[in-house]
XYZ file of C-alpha atoms in Angstrom:
694
model
C 0.000 0.000 0.000
C 1.243 3.511 -0.640
C 2.758 5.440 2.227
C 0.372 8.012 3.634
C 0.094 10.355 6.543
C 0.604 8.639 9.852
C -2.557 7.782 11.633
C -3.774 10.190 14.317
C -2.901 9.934 17.951
C -6.225 9.700 19.758
C -8.422 7.138 21.469
C -9.936 5.457 18.435
C -6.740 4.774 16.510
C -7.742 3.730 13.027
C -6.101 1.195 10.739
C -3.462 2.122 8.223
C -4.259 2.270 4.553
C -5.790 5.704 4.379
C -4.986 5.959 0.689
C -7.965 3.753 -0.021
C -10.162 6.478 1.391
C -8.340 9.139 -0.617
C -8.789 7.728 -4.102
C -11.409 10.295 -5.015
C -11.110 13.826 -6.259
C -7.991 15.602 -5.120
C -9.718 18.984 -4.904
C -11.411 20.571 -1.931
C -14.955 19.246 -1.600
C -17.790 21.488 -0.387
C -19.943 19.773 2.209
C -23.359 21.045 3.229
C -23.636 21.487 6.958
C -26.939 19.633 6.876
C -25.642 16.645 4.945
C -22.625 15.407 6.880
C -22.040 13.747 10.212
C -20.674 15.879 13.009
C -16.932 15.576 13.562
C -17.289 16.007 17.325
C -17.561 12.237 17.765
C -13.958 11.934 16.611
C -12.523 14.656 18.828
C -12.127 15.413 22.510
C -12.092 19.013 23.655
C -9.629 20.207 26.287
C -10.626 22.267 29.286
C -8.858 25.419 30.409
C -7.466 25.263 33.941
C -8.668 27.657 36.562
C -6.393 30.696 36.421
C -5.857 30.473 40.169
C -5.059 26.761 40.234
C -2.550 25.946 42.963
C -0.702 22.682 42.547
C 0.962 20.454 45.101
C 4.450 21.430 46.268
C 6.521 18.398 45.284
C 9.274 17.260 42.969
C 8.538 17.087 39.253
C 7.597 13.706 37.811
C 7.255 12.361 34.293
C 3.467 12.704 34.291
C 3.768 16.425 35.064
C 5.830 16.888 31.900
C 3.818 14.585 29.636
C 0.511 16.251 30.550
C 1.625 19.848 30.054
C -0.802 21.847 27.930
C 1.009 22.879 24.741
C 0.394 25.272 21.884
C 2.383 25.946 18.731
C 5.056 23.691 17.277
C 7.742 21.823 19.204
C 10.443 24.327 18.220
C 11.140 27.955 19.120
C 10.910 29.529 15.659
C 8.478 31.945 14.065
C 7.100 29.293 11.704
C 4.751 27.649 12.217
C 3.190 30.599 14.040
C 2.304 29.602 17.625
C -0.760 31.901 17.640
C -2.708 34.328 15.435
C -3.366 37.954 16.435
C -6.608 39.533 15.234
C -6.264 42.603 12.965
C -7.971 44.790 15.575
C -5.505 43.408 18.165
C -8.316 42.435 20.524
C -7.711 38.675 20.535
C -5.003 36.088 20.089
C -6.132 32.663 18.889
C -4.254 29.398 19.331
C -4.750 25.648 19.279
C -4.100 24.009 22.645
C -3.380 20.297 23.097
C -2.808 18.023 26.075
C -1.608 14.425 26.127
C -3.356 11.638 28.027
C -1.033 8.605 28.201
C -3.674 6.417 29.865
C -5.824 6.512 26.725
C -2.979 7.211 24.261
C -4.821 10.330 23.189
C -4.739 14.107 22.955
C -7.496 16.571 23.664
C -7.494 19.818 21.660
C -9.137 23.233 21.907
C -9.240 26.431 19.902
C -8.691 29.165 22.481
C -9.329 32.912 22.258
C -7.261 35.117 24.580
C -8.338 38.746 25.117
C -5.267 40.918 24.602
C -6.711 43.979 26.353
C -9.233 44.612 29.096
C -8.352 41.753 31.404
C -10.902 39.257 30.073
C -10.429 35.542 30.621
C -9.378 33.136 27.837
C -12.177 30.956 26.532
C -12.642 27.983 24.211
C -14.702 28.292 21.028
C -14.263 24.787 19.570
C -12.168 21.663 19.618
C -9.117 21.768 17.380
C -9.501 18.456 15.550
C -7.113 15.576 16.103
C -3.377 15.603 16.651
C -1.991 14.164 13.427
C 1.681 13.318 12.961
C 3.049 15.471 10.181
C 5.141 14.338 7.244
C 7.837 16.224 5.383
C 8.998 16.793 1.826
C 12.728 16.293 1.348
C 15.290 14.245 -0.548
C 13.093 14.366 -3.644
C 10.058 12.682 -2.043
C 7.072 13.603 0.092
C 5.164 11.740 2.828
C 8.354 11.190 4.863
C 7.292 10.322 8.438
C 8.376 13.346 10.469
C 6.216 12.713 13.540
C 5.826 16.205 15.007
C 2.249 17.493 15.406
C 0.780 18.873 12.202
C 0.931 22.678 12.528
C -2.262 24.486 13.489
C -3.534 26.807 10.745
C -5.494 29.817 12.053
C -6.374 32.966 10.085
C -8.428 36.082 10.926
C -10.441 37.902 8.291
C -9.419 41.569 7.736
C -12.299 42.879 9.865
C -11.392 40.641 12.816
C -14.906 39.195 13.113
C -14.369 35.790 11.472
C -11.724 33.244 12.402
C -10.857 30.462 9.958
C -9.047 27.361 11.159
C -8.144 23.917 9.884
C -8.898 20.625 11.609
C -7.032 17.413 10.884
C -8.519 13.904 10.804
C -7.232 10.503 9.661
C -8.750 10.751 6.195
C -9.203 14.479 5.629
C -8.562 18.070 6.600
C -11.453 20.452 7.237
C -11.735 24.236 7.143
C -14.010 25.830 9.749
C -15.105 29.415 10.385
C -16.048 30.907 13.755
C -18.158 34.080 13.937
C -17.216 36.140 17.002
C -20.437 38.147 16.783
C -22.827 35.277 16.135
C -20.833 32.998 18.492
C -21.103 30.011 16.190
C -18.725 27.769 14.286
C -19.516 26.214 10.932
C -17.671 23.756 8.767
C -16.986 25.177 5.340
C -15.198 22.406 3.483
C -13.260 19.166 3.573
C -10.181 17.962 1.709
C -8.689 14.466 1.296
C -5.202 15.959 1.636
C -3.566 18.274 4.143
C -4.283 21.980 3.974
C -0.757 23.408 4.178
C -1.441 27.159 4.162
C -4.518 29.202 5.042
C -5.358 32.892 4.704
C -8.053 35.373 3.653
C -8.296 37.435 0.509
C -7.678 41.145 0.952
C -11.394 41.906 0.680
C -12.311 39.242 3.247
C -14.777 37.567 0.888
C -12.778 34.430 0.154
C -10.635 31.904 1.960
C -7.300 31.060 0.378
C -5.542 27.767 0.954
C -2.775 25.612 -0.468
C -2.683 21.815 -0.699
C -1.066 19.059 -2.730
C -4.301 18.406 -4.546
C -2.787 15.792 -6.843
C -1.301 13.677 -4.047
C -4.095 11.044 -4.055
C -3.568 10.529 -7.787
C 0.178 10.152 -7.229
C -0.481 7.521 -4.562
C -2.883 5.689 -6.851
C -0.247 5.674 -9.593
C 2.208 3.996 -7.217
C -0.335 1.289 -6.424
C -0.878 0.695 -10.139
C 2.869 0.557 -10.784
C 3.233 -2.166 -8.182
C 1.238 -4.581 -10.345
C 4.211 -4.899 -12.674
C 6.928 -4.380 -10.082
C 8.618 -1.213 -8.855
C 11.793 0.114 -10.372
C 14.097 0.695 -7.403
C 15.208 4.327 -7.391
C 15.370 7.420 -5.231
C 11.648 7.292 -4.450
C 12.209 4.406 -2.030
C 12.588 5.066 1.693
C 13.308 1.523 2.945
C 13.531 2.640 6.555
C 9.765 2.997 6.759
C 8.168 1.505 3.642
C 8.621 -1.228 1.041
C 6.920 0.941 -1.582
C 8.045 4.138 -3.307
C 6.966 7.459 -1.858
C 5.286 10.142 -3.975
C 7.666 12.522 -5.656
C 8.357 15.932 -4.147
C 7.341 17.290 -7.547
C 3.661 16.888 -6.618
C 2.891 20.623 -6.621
C 1.489 22.740 -3.837
C -1.554 24.307 -5.511
C -3.139 27.591 -4.407
C -6.935 27.665 -4.366
C -9.807 29.925 -3.315
C -13.215 29.410 -1.683
C -16.210 31.633 -1.193
C -16.274 32.224 2.573
C -20.071 31.905 2.738
C -20.814 28.960 0.468
C -17.516 27.082 0.261
C -17.729 27.053 -3.528
C -14.508 27.218 -5.482
C -13.583 30.675 -6.785
C -10.831 31.810 -9.153
C -7.474 32.354 -7.485
C -6.457 35.912 -8.352
C -2.930 37.272 -8.837
C -3.276 39.489 -5.749
C -4.086 36.422 -3.644
C -0.538 35.120 -3.941
C 0.849 37.743 -1.581
C -1.992 37.229 0.901
C -1.429 33.466 1.096
C 2.363 33.515 0.770
C 3.569 36.885 2.160
C 7.243 36.016 1.719
C 6.949 36.223 -2.099
C 7.343 40.008 -1.831
C 10.430 39.861 0.371
C 13.875 40.705 -1.014
C 16.007 37.695 -1.893
C 17.334 35.665 1.064
C 15.446 37.807 3.581
C 14.887 36.451 7.073
C 12.109 38.946 7.882
C 10.368 41.884 6.201
C 8.033 44.752 7.145
C 6.412 47.559 5.149
C 4.466 50.646 6.181
C 3.597 52.933 3.278
C 6.792 53.848 1.440
C 8.981 52.559 4.252
C 10.348 49.028 4.099
C 12.713 47.139 6.352
C 14.208 43.689 6.028
C 17.012 41.537 7.374
C 19.206 39.537 5.023
C 22.801 38.248 4.825
C 25.301 40.528 3.110
C 26.414 37.660 0.859
C 25.489 34.071 0.035
C 27.716 32.533 2.674
C 26.129 29.812 4.774
C 27.395 31.405 7.980
C 26.997 35.082 7.098
C 24.959 36.932 9.768
C 21.912 38.852 8.620
C 21.916 42.663 8.688
C 19.037 45.082 9.062
C 18.365 47.192 5.958
C 15.991 50.155 5.559
C 14.503 51.860 2.509
C 12.453 55.049 2.959
C 11.082 55.980 -0.446
C 14.134 56.013 -2.725
C 16.581 56.514 0.145
C 18.587 53.707 1.786
C 19.416 54.128 5.477
C 22.116 51.789 6.743
C 22.243 50.634 10.345
C 25.871 50.049 11.238
C 25.572 49.280 14.949
C 26.116 45.765 16.278
C 22.480 45.644 17.384
C 21.379 45.544 13.731
C 22.874 42.095 13.115
C 21.042 38.828 13.675
C 17.601 40.458 13.317
C 14.865 37.834 12.893
C 11.639 39.850 13.334
C 10.671 43.490 12.787
C 7.631 45.769 12.763
C 6.887 49.410 11.894
C 4.910 51.477 14.372
C 1.425 52.546 13.319
C 2.669 55.997 12.321
C 5.611 54.523 10.400
C 8.204 56.538 12.329
C 9.624 53.856 14.633
C 10.958 50.450 13.742
C 10.805 47.747 16.403
C 12.946 44.659 15.921
C 13.992 41.439 17.606
C 17.415 39.858 17.343
C 19.316 36.826 18.612
C 22.781 37.271 20.063
C 25.228 35.825 22.580
C 26.973 32.448 22.579
C 25.011 30.153 20.313
C 22.366 32.889 19.910
C 21.338 32.194 23.491
C 19.964 35.703 24.164
C 16.901 37.438 22.744
C 16.812 41.235 22.478
C 14.213 43.811 21.416
C 14.995 47.313 20.124
C 13.185 50.489 19.082
C 14.733 52.701 16.397
C 13.767 55.904 14.616
C 15.766 55.498 11.378
C 17.908 58.466 10.488
C 17.533 60.176 13.878
C 19.218 58.030 16.530
C 20.736 54.664 17.319
C 18.520 51.708 18.239
C 17.328 51.726 21.868
C 17.318 48.375 23.615
C 14.011 47.499 25.271
C 14.741 44.007 26.564
C 17.590 41.495 26.733
C 16.954 38.027 28.167
C 17.960 34.388 27.998
C 14.242 33.526 27.894
C 13.065 32.305 24.496
C 10.571 34.744 22.900
C 9.276 33.758 19.472
C 6.375 33.967 17.027
C 6.042 37.622 18.019
C 3.448 39.981 16.488
C 3.038 43.756 16.791
C 0.017 45.046 18.694
C 0.514 48.809 18.896
C 1.926 49.635 22.322
C 2.895 45.994 22.873
C 4.441 43.063 21.046
C 2.720 39.712 21.680
C 5.005 36.666 21.924
C 5.145 33.050 22.976
C 7.677 32.705 25.771
C 9.613 29.925 27.488
C 12.149 30.073 30.311
C 14.383 27.279 31.549
C 11.985 26.412 34.400
C 8.735 27.765 32.917
C 6.661 26.047 30.196
C 5.275 28.009 27.274
C 3.295 31.197 28.013
C 1.704 33.964 25.959
C 3.021 37.383 26.979
C 2.845 41.036 25.915
C 6.035 43.140 25.793
C 5.767 46.914 26.164
C 7.170 48.848 23.193
C 7.922 51.675 25.624
C 10.151 49.974 28.191
C 10.210 46.216 27.482
C 8.124 45.274 30.517
C 6.297 41.973 30.157
C 2.644 41.193 30.917
C 1.165 37.690 31.146
C -1.738 36.910 28.805
C -2.018 33.134 29.130
C -0.475 30.505 31.366
C -1.815 27.144 30.126
C -0.216 25.341 33.097
C -0.729 27.407 36.281
C -0.363 24.338 38.491
C 3.217 23.795 37.265
C 4.444 26.843 39.187
C 3.839 25.047 42.499
C 6.137 22.148 41.643
C 9.674 22.115 42.992
C 12.235 22.140 40.190
C 15.937 21.639 40.521
C 18.104 24.728 40.331
C 19.270 25.677 36.837
C 22.695 27.180 36.227
C 23.798 28.531 32.843
C 27.295 27.363 31.890
C 29.473 28.931 29.185
C 32.859 27.582 28.129
C 35.246 27.086 25.218
C 36.603 23.850 23.844
C 40.188 23.025 22.932
C 39.827 24.830 19.592
C 38.419 27.958 21.232
C 34.846 27.312 20.032
C 32.292 28.806 22.443
C 29.536 26.586 23.828
C 26.838 26.796 26.467
C 24.485 24.556 28.379
C 22.261 24.450 31.450
C 23.144 22.388 34.489
C 20.169 21.142 36.516
C 20.773 19.785 40.020
C 18.357 17.866 42.248
C 16.014 19.952 44.423
C 17.614 20.827 47.776
C 20.942 19.424 46.635
C 23.765 20.120 49.077
C 27.374 20.362 47.994
C 29.893 17.715 48.879
C 28.129 14.860 47.118
C 29.245 13.873 43.633
C 26.311 13.095 41.373
C 25.991 10.906 38.296
C 25.667 13.118 35.225
C 23.219 12.699 32.341
C 23.848 14.763 29.203
C 20.718 15.704 27.230
C 21.072 17.156 23.716
C 21.153 19.173 21.558
C 19.487 22.549 22.102
C 19.129 24.363 25.403
C 16.959 27.394 24.740
C 13.582 27.824 26.380
C 11.894 25.346 28.701
C 14.120 22.446 29.744
C 11.673 19.642 29.137
C 13.180 16.598 27.450
C 15.800 17.755 24.979
C 15.470 17.647 21.211
C 12.778 15.071 20.477
C 11.532 15.331 24.110
C 12.540 11.879 25.376
C 14.775 12.666 28.362
C 12.751 14.369 31.154
C 15.320 16.756 32.585
C 13.594 17.868 35.773
C 12.230 14.388 36.503
C 15.776 13.031 36.188
C 17.060 15.725 38.545
C 14.333 14.844 41.035
C 15.623 11.247 41.043
C 19.138 12.295 42.024
C 20.924 12.999 38.737
C 22.812 16.074 37.674
C 21.575 16.835 34.167
C 23.411 18.928 31.590
C 21.194 20.286 28.824
C 23.882 20.686 26.179
C 23.483 23.184 23.356
C 25.374 21.902 20.352
C 27.932 24.515 19.194
C 27.836 25.480 15.544
C 30.939 24.480 13.641
C 32.806 27.434 12.142
C 34.689 26.829 8.892
C 38.341 27.800 8.871
C 37.932 29.613 5.570
C 36.334 33.049 5.234
C 35.113 32.306 1.726
C 31.322 32.126 1.269
C 30.018 28.584 1.346
C 26.837 27.034 0.078
C 25.191 24.386 2.241
C 26.738 21.473 0.378
C 30.263 22.839 0.661
C 29.709 23.763 4.311
C 28.704 20.191 5.111
C 31.644 18.762 3.188
C 34.101 20.956 5.069
C 32.509 20.090 8.400
C 33.014 16.384 7.609
C 36.615 16.796 6.454
C 38.703 15.154 9.168
C 35.467 15.001 11.193
C 36.109 18.632 12.163
C 32.581 19.300 13.351
C 32.224 16.068 15.330
C 35.613 16.557 16.990
C 34.659 20.115 17.964
C 31.475 18.890 19.636
C 33.300 16.046 21.400
C 35.924 18.516 22.628
C 33.155 20.723 24.023
C 31.663 17.781 25.917
C 35.054 16.734 27.248
C 35.763 20.258 28.494
C 32.478 20.723 30.382
C 32.728 17.282 32.001
C 36.237 18.182 33.144
C 34.949 21.490 34.528
C 32.125 19.856 36.514
C 34.542 17.223 37.820
C 36.949 19.909 39.054
C 34.060 21.622 40.834
C 33.327 18.392 42.696
C 29.758 18.225 41.381
C 29.853 15.007 39.372
C 31.343 11.558 39.440
C 33.307 11.328 36.158
C 32.955 7.535 36.220
C 29.155 7.797 36.112
C 28.388 9.925 33.057
C 25.701 8.989 30.517
C 25.050 10.580 27.157
C 21.692 10.609 25.381
C 20.596 11.821 21.984
C 18.081 11.910 19.179
C 18.852 12.556 15.482
C 22.062 14.629 15.300
C 22.397 14.172 19.057
C 22.497 10.412 18.556
C 25.335 10.832 16.034
C 27.190 12.965 18.585
C 26.688 10.196 21.145
C 27.903 7.326 18.957
C 30.890 9.351 17.730
C 31.808 10.034 21.349
C 31.472 6.346 22.275
C 33.638 5.380 19.296
C 36.358 7.940 19.954
C 36.535 8.477 23.718
C 36.050 6.844 27.103
C 34.083 9.736 28.597
C 30.813 7.869 29.023
C 29.772 4.847 31.041
C 26.267 4.507 29.555
C 24.262 5.810 26.589
C 20.659 6.026 25.372
C 19.874 6.582 21.710
C 16.534 7.618 20.232
C 17.850 6.962 16.725
C 20.572 4.510 15.785
C 23.088 4.308 14.082
C 25.380 5.616 11.384
C 27.236 2.775 9.682
C 27.905 1.439 6.214
C 24.990 -0.981 6.397
C 22.810 1.758 7.859
C 23.262 3.858 4.728
C 22.556 0.869 2.512
C 19.145 0.379 4.056
C 18.316 4.097 3.977
C 17.671 4.228 0.237
C 19.273 6.026 -2.684
C 18.042 9.529 -1.874
C 19.443 9.654 1.660
C 22.578 7.782 0.574
C 23.232 10.375 -2.134
C 22.795 13.163 0.394
C 25.401 11.632 2.702
C 27.825 10.956 -0.132
C 27.474 14.612 -1.107
C 28.622 15.489 2.423
C 31.745 13.375 2.067
C 30.670 9.933 3.225
C 32.274 7.039 1.295
C 30.469 5.918 -1.848
C 31.560 2.275 -1.795
C 32.554 -0.421 0.670
C 36.115 -0.446 -0.641
C 36.586 3.288 -0.051
C 34.968 3.403 3.374
C 37.080 1.284 5.735
C 39.145 4.093 7.288
C 36.153 6.441 7.400
C 33.900 4.054 9.288
C 36.615 3.150 11.813
C 36.189 6.724 13.072
C 32.549 7.503 12.270
C 30.789 4.264 13.180
C 30.404 2.783 16.642
C 30.143 -0.745 15.280
C 33.425 -0.375 13.322
C 35.452 1.535 15.934
C 38.397 -0.685 16.957
C 38.862 0.720 20.460
C 35.275 1.469 21.518
C 34.783 0.506 25.161
C 31.681 -1.632 25.763
C 29.175 0.323 27.866
C 25.483 -0.313 28.577
C 23.466 0.938 25.596
C 19.690 1.439 25.344
C 18.045 2.136 21.978
C 14.446 3.433 21.883
C 13.678 3.603 18.169
C 10.702 4.516 16.021
C 9.167 1.924 13.719
C 10.051 4.173 10.787
C 13.781 4.176 11.606
C 14.823 1.146 13.676
C 16.116 -0.790 10.639
C 19.019 1.633 10.358
C 20.326 0.347 13.683
C 19.885 -3.396 13.220
C 23.457 -4.058 12.107
C 24.855 -2.127 15.062
C 22.533 -3.887 17.475
C 23.350 -7.345 16.109
C 27.109 -6.885 16.041
C 27.469 -5.253 19.451
C 25.184 -7.827 21.080
C 27.207 -10.696 19.566
C 30.385 -9.066 20.896
C 29.005 -8.977 24.422
C 27.933 -5.375 24.788
C 25.077 -4.886 27.300
C 22.634 -3.576 24.691
C 18.847 -3.636 24.370
C 16.437 -2.061 21.907
C 12.733 -1.150 21.982
C 10.655 -0.356 18.895
C 7.651 2.002 19.017
C 5.042 1.337 16.302
C 3.455 4.004 14.130
C 6.062 6.631 14.945
C 8.089 8.994 12.791
C 11.429 10.663 13.350
C 9.921 12.365 16.419
C 7.631 10.194 18.543
C 4.126 11.512 19.187
C 1.927 8.798 20.721
C 1.310 9.966 24.290
C 1.518 6.413 25.671
C 4.869 5.920 23.922
C 6.215 9.215 25.239
C 5.282 8.241 28.802
C 6.846 4.786 28.415
C 10.046 6.296 27.005
C 10.314 8.813 29.851
C 9.825 6.135 32.507
C 12.081 3.534 30.895
C 14.899 6.041 30.436
C 14.796 7.032 34.117
C 14.587 3.445 35.356
C 17.406 2.311 33.067
C 19.682 5.185 34.090
C 19.025 4.433 37.759
C 20.086 0.835 37.176
C 23.253 1.847 35.346
C 24.388 4.891 37.348
C 22.906 4.293 40.817
C 22.153 7.909 41.791
C 20.445 7.316 45.150
C 23.440 7.074 47.523
C 24.816 10.362 46.224
C 21.670 12.468 46.673
C 20.560 12.771 50.302
C 19.106 16.224 49.603
C 17.104 15.121 46.579
């Protein structure tokens, strides 16, 4: 059967084979509200907590982290947008979700948050189901990514109507909520994902983009199978024994009448409304226009590592900004009168700080409003305030307003008020340099009430450490729950490799240089070695009880470290493992990508390479306990490593989680992974005798 979207993560998990339901028209189908069954039977609506909820004062456990109410994507970027601000700036809208491991489900809710006036947030509808998203890369689409499908929410220009998409196993739906009439109605349904959603400038039509021809492409694959498939780059053997649809299946822009749902012509002016970035200057990171004044941030050249610079055009006049504060700008907004430009930038070691500035171009230098290590992202201008999603190391995601006058912050929504009562371990920001002088940072978390004089086992969690310290990249290693069980935990932010040459590099050349002599991997390993040495000298950790964990690139860091050092006495991998046989089973497309980076193209040419890069081929790798918790879509890549190390006597075990992509999403799986990781680390590192205060 053709590969399709992963099935949803909710109570009534349906069978695979959704393509059989999708072999109808690929276009958006108008459905009369009177002639279709209600979707509510397939969804479960979340409830907002009481704003004054007081939780129990106790250490943080895995269930506290699993059941956090979330909104927006798993990352800290501006896309997908974590919320939508109404044009009149009265409301912010977002999709909230909460996991329930006991039923392997998620509830959802579409929440409206009053921005002004002190009103309480309220729910207007459920948000559909939590569907695992797929990605388009390596020349194919339908790759199992596993993160939640982004919420699509769009206000009409008048701010009265809110359009939003709901996802289901066999379709996506577009709904409209009327804030005046206080009712929601379903406008349309599509057999494929809606990937972009907006309103026409006149507010009369809804604009959307989808891969309308994807069902036909899947049907063609089924038909091809009757005479046998030609093995080529369409195959992704890690997760399917059939070809995937080509990435050439186009994303098609379409238009609907907002009242009837009938298809309307897509006009040339609609392109900018649905895809605003089409008007941006080339390579721009962000863009803003107010009348004849435009501002954007873009690199000065095509180099892969060239920082972006703020650029201003006022009519026909260019106004340069030469101060250091005008580099690294990732968001900007003109004031309502067009005189002041507000902008956000990232700075510090590993871009660990977020700063906001106000600037009157041509009259003064930018004035800093706020500088913080908190993560602020997805920000939108609201007149005298800028609305942002926010995370701090010990605080889950919030919605806040930042004053454009003085940078003061005001809370708009705390989805998890009970979390504030829990007792986290203390967090300490560490900054250091490795043997090559490359700067790195991370956050050290110690058990609650830890007293000095006791050396703790250390668990390293990778590979980003901005925002809330939850479970690392991929969210499988519960940092605070580990600290509560007596571990010191280092949330390690992977340093970016800097090429020795100053010449501009494209991505391909950058990757090739980073692989030459394993320069990037050795830099990261040197950074880990240095921070472990530092914590040992401080008397905080037992250097003989150090475990490393990792997902995706973090797993490669872990296996490279195990193959080329004796720093670690245990390891947990969420993905495993780079090796010659692992590339063979990955398919032509991924194999070609790796060869383009500098990996060996044949067995004969790869012996010396794999003795350094591969754990299974490393001649001096020290056997340590190894736990692999792999997704069903990726575990085959690690079978050779598992088999060989097990036969050689390594203490190794592997668990496979069905129906999961690169990032695991089933709530029951996430809970099992959290608990198994803690239990396994306790067995290997024995933290209890060293933590009387925890």
